[in-house]
CSV table of C-alpha atoms and ligand atoms in Angstrom, one decimal:
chain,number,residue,atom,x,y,z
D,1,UNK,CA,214.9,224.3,72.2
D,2,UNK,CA,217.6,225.2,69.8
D,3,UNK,CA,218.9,222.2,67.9
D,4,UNK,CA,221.6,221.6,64.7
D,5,UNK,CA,222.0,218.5,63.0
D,6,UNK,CA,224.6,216.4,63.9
D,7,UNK,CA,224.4,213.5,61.8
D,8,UNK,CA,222.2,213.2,58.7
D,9,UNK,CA,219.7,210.2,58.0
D,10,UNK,CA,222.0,209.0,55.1
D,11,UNK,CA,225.2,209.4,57.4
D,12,UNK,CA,224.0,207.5,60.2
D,13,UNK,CA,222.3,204.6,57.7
D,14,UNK,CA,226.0,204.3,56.5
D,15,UNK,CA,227.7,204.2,59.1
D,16,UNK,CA,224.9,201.8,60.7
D,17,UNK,CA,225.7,199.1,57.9
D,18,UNK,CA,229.2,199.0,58.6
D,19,UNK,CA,228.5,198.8,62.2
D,20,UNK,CA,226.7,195.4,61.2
D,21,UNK,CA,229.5,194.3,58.7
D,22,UNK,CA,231.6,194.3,61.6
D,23,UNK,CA,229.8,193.0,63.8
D,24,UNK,CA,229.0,190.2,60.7
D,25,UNK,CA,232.7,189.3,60.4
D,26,UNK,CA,233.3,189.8,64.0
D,27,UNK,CA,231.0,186.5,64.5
D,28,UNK,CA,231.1,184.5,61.4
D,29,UNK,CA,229.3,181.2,62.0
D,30,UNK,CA,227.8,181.9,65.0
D,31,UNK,CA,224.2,183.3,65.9
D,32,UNK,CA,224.6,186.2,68.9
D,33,UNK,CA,221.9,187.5,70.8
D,34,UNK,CA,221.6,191.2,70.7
D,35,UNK,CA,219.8,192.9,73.9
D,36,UNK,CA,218.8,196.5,73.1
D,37,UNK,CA,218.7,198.8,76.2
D,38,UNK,CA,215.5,200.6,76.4
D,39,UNK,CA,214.6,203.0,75.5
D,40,UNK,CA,217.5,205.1,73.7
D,41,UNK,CA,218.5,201.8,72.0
D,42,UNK,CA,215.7,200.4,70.1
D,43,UNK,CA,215.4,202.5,66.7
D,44,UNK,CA,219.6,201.6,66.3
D,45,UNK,CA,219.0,198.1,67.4
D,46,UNK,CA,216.1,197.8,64.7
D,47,UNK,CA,218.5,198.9,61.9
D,48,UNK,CA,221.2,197.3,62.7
D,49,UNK,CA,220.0,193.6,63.0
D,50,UNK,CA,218.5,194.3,59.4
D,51,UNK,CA,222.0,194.5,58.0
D,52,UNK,CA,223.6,191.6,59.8
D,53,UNK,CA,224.4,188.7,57.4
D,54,UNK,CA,224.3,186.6,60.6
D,55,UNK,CA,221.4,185.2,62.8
D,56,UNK,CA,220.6,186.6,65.8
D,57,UNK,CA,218.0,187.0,68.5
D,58,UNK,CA,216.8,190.0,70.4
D,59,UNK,CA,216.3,190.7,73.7
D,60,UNK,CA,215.7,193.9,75.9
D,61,UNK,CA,216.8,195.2,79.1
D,62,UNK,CA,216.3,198.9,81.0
D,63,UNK,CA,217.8,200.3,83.4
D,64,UNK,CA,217.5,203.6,85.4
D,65,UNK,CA,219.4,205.9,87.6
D,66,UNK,CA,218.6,207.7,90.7
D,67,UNK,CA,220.5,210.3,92.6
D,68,UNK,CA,222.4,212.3,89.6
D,69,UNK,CA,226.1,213.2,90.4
D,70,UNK,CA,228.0,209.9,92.4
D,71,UNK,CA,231.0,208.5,91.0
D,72,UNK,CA,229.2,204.9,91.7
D,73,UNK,CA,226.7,202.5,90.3
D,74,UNK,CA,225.3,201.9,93.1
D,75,UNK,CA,222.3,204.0,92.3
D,76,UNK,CA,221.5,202.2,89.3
D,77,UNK,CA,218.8,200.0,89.0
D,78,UNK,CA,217.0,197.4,86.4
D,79,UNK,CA,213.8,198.2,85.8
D,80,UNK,CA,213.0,195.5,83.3
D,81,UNK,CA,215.4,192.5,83.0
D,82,UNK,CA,216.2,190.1,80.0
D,83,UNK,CA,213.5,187.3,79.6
D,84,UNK,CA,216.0,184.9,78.0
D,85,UNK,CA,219.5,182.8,79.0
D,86,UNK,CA,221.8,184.0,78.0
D,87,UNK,CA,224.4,181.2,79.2
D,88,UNK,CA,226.7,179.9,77.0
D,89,UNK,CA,225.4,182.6,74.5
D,90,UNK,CA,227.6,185.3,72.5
D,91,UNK,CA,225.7,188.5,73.6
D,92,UNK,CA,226.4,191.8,72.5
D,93,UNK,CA,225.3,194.7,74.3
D,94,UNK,CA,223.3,197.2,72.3
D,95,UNK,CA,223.4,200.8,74.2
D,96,UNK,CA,222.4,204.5,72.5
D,97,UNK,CA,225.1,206.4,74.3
D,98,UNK,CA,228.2,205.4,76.6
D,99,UNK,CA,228.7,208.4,78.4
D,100,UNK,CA,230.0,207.9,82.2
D,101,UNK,CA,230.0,204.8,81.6
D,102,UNK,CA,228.2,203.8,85.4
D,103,UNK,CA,225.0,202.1,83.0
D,104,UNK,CA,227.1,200.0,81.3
D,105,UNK,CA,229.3,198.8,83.2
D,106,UNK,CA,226.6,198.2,86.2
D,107,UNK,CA,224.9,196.4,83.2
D,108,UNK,CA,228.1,194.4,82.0
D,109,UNK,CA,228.9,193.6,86.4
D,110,UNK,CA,225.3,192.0,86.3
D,111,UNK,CA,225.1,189.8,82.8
D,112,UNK,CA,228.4,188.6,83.7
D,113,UNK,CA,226.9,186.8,86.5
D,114,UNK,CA,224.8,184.5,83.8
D,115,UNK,CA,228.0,183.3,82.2
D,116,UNK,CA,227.4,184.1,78.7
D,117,UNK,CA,229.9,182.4,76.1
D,118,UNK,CA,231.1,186.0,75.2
D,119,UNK,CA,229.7,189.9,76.4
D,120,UNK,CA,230.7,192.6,74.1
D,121,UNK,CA,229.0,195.9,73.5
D,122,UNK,CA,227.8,197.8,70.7
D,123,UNK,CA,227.3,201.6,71.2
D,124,UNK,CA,225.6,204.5,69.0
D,125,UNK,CA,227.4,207.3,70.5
D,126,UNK,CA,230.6,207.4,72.3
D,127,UNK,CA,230.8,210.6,74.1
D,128,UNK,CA,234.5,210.7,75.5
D,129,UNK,CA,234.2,214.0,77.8
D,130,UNK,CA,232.2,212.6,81.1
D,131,UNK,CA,233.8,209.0,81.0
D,132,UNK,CA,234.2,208.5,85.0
D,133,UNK,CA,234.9,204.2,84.3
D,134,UNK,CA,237.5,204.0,82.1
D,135,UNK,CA,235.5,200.9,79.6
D,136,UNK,CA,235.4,201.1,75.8
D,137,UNK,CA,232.3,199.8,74.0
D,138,UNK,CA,234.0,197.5,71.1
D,139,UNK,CA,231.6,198.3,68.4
D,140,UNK,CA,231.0,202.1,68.4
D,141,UNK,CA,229.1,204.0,65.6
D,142,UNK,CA,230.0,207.8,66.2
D,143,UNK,CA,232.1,209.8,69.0
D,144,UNK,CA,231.6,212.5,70.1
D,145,UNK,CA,233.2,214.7,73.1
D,146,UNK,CA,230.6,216.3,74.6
D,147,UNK,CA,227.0,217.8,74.3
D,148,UNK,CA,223.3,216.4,74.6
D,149,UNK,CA,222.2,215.2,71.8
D,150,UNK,CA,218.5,213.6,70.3
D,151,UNK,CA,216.8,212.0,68.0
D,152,UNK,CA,217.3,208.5,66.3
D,153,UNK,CA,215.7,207.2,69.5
D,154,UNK,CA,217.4,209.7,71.8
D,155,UNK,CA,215.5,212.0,73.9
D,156,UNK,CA,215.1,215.0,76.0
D,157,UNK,CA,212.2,214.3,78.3
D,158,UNK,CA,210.9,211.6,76.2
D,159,UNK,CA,210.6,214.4,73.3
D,160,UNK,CA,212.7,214.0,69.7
D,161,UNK,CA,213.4,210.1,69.7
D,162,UNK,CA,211.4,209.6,66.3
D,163,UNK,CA,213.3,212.1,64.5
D,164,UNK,CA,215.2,210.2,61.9
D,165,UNK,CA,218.3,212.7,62.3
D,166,UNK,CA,220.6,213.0,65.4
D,167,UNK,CA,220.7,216.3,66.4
D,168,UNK,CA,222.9,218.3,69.2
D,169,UNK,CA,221.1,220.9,71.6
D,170,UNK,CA,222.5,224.3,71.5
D,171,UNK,CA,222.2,226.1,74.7
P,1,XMP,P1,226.2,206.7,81.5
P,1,XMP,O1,226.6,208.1,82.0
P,1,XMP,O2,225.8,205.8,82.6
P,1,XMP,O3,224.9,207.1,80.8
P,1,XMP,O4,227.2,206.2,80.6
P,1,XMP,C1,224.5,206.6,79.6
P,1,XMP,C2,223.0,206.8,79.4
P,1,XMP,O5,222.7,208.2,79.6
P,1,XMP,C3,221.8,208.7,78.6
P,1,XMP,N1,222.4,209.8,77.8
P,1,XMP,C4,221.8,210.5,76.9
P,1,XMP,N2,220.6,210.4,76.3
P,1,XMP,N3,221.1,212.2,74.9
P,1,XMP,C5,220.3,211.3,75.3
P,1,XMP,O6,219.2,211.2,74.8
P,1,XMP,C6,222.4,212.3,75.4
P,1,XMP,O7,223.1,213.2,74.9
P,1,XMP,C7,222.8,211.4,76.4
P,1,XMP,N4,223.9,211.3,77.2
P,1,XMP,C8,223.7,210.2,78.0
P,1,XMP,C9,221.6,207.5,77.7
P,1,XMP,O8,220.3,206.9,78.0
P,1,XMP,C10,222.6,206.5,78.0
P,1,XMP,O9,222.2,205.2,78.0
P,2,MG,MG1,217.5,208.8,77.7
């Protein structure tokens, strides 16, 4: 597997911290409840709640889809749920990679249900190319167009998450 860096450590820590200013301002006196979705999530989750200068609590979710090429998300599933209420709460979603867009917005569809106070979404990686729902993550840390891309939590076949840079896979 051929692989070139993509975004250094010291890029990504950057750009991580003003992910959390943001998100600090964005929520000024409040305390929001962050749910990270497994497993792609959890290493940018863990950084960025350690440079909010608000409170916040943590939760996890995971989904999972079956059938690969439908336009719908009705082949996604949740394979673990959140354990907390998140009623009345300010919840921002914490995804790796928005991509389609099917997982999040199958994810968004079900926690609207709960009625949290406010549902916004914080994503690692915007890739623009393969968007098939047109929804924007509000908080977004890199974009990219296209291309598969690992480490910093992200995967191929469960390989390459711990790697501390992101890297994209050349063909
Ligand atoms: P959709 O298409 O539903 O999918 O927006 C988003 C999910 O697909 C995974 N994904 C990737 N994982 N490198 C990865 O390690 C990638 O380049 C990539 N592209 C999509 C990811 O789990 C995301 O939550
Ligand atoms: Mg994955």
């Amino acid at each position: 597997m051929k692989r070139k860096i993509l975004f250094s450590k010291e890029t990504i820590d950057q750009r991580v911290r003003e992910l959390a200013d943001e998100i600090s301002q964005e929520y000024e006196g409040r305390e929001i409840l962050m749910i990270g979705v497994l497993k792609g999530a959890f290493v940018f989750l863990a950084d960025l709640i350690r440079s909010l200068s608000i409170p916040c609590e943590i939760d996890f979710t995971r989904l999972a889809s079956y059938g690969a090429g439908t336009v719908s998300t009705e082949n996604i599933v949740v394979t673990k749920k959140i354990e907390m209420p998140i009623k009345g709460r300010d919840v921002v979603i914490v995804e790796d990679i928005v991509d389609t867009g099917l997982t999040l917005t199958y994810l968004i569809n079900q926690l609207k249900k709960e009625r949290p106070r406010s549902l916004k979404v914080c994503a690692f990686i915007d890739k623009k190319r393969k968007r098939k729902i047109p929804i924007e993550a509000d908080f977004v840390g890199f974009t990219i167009e296209d291309g598969f891309v690992v480490g910093y939590g992200l995967d191929v076949n469960e390989k390459a998450r711990f790697l501390p840079d992101v890297y994209i896979i050349e063909e």
